[in-house]
Amino acid sequence: MLSNLPGLLNVALCTVIVLTLFFYRRRDSR
């Protein structure tokens, strides 16, 4: 179970970064 943690954290981090960039772009476009 612990060996699967790093991968999960990596996916979560990537998702957060993508969402942040997406929101920033939408705000900047407005």
mmCIF file of C-alpha atoms in Angstrom, residues 3-17:
data_model
loop_
_atom_site.group_PDB
_atom_site.id
_atom_site.type_symbol
_atom_site.label_atom_id
_atom_site.label_comp_id
_atom_site.label_asym_id
_atom_site.label_seq_id
_atom_site.Cartn_x
_atom_site.Cartn_y
_atom_site.Cartn_z
ATOM 1 C CA SER A 3 4.624 1.711 -2.419
ATOM 2 C CA ASN A 4 1.563 3.078 -4.255
ATOM 3 C CA LEU A 5 1.653 6.373 -2.326
ATOM 4 C CA PRO A 6 4.385 8.146 -4.392
ATOM 5 C CA GLY A 7 2.503 7.555 -7.635
ATOM 6 C CA LEU A 8 -0.744 8.815 -6.139
ATOM 7 C CA LEU A 9 0.978 11.971 -4.849
ATOM 8 C CA ASN A 10 2.512 12.551 -8.278
ATOM 9 C CA VAL A 11 -0.893 12.316 -9.975
ATOM 10 C CA ALA A 12 -2.470 14.632 -7.388
ATOM 11 C CA LEU A 13 0.331 17.176 -7.841
ATOM 12 C CA CYS A 14 -0.029 17.125 -11.635
ATOM 13 C CA THR A 15 -3.797 17.578 -11.339
ATOM 14 C CA VAL A 16 -3.377 20.555 -8.997
ATOM 15 C CA ILE A 17 -0.856 22.193 -11.352
#
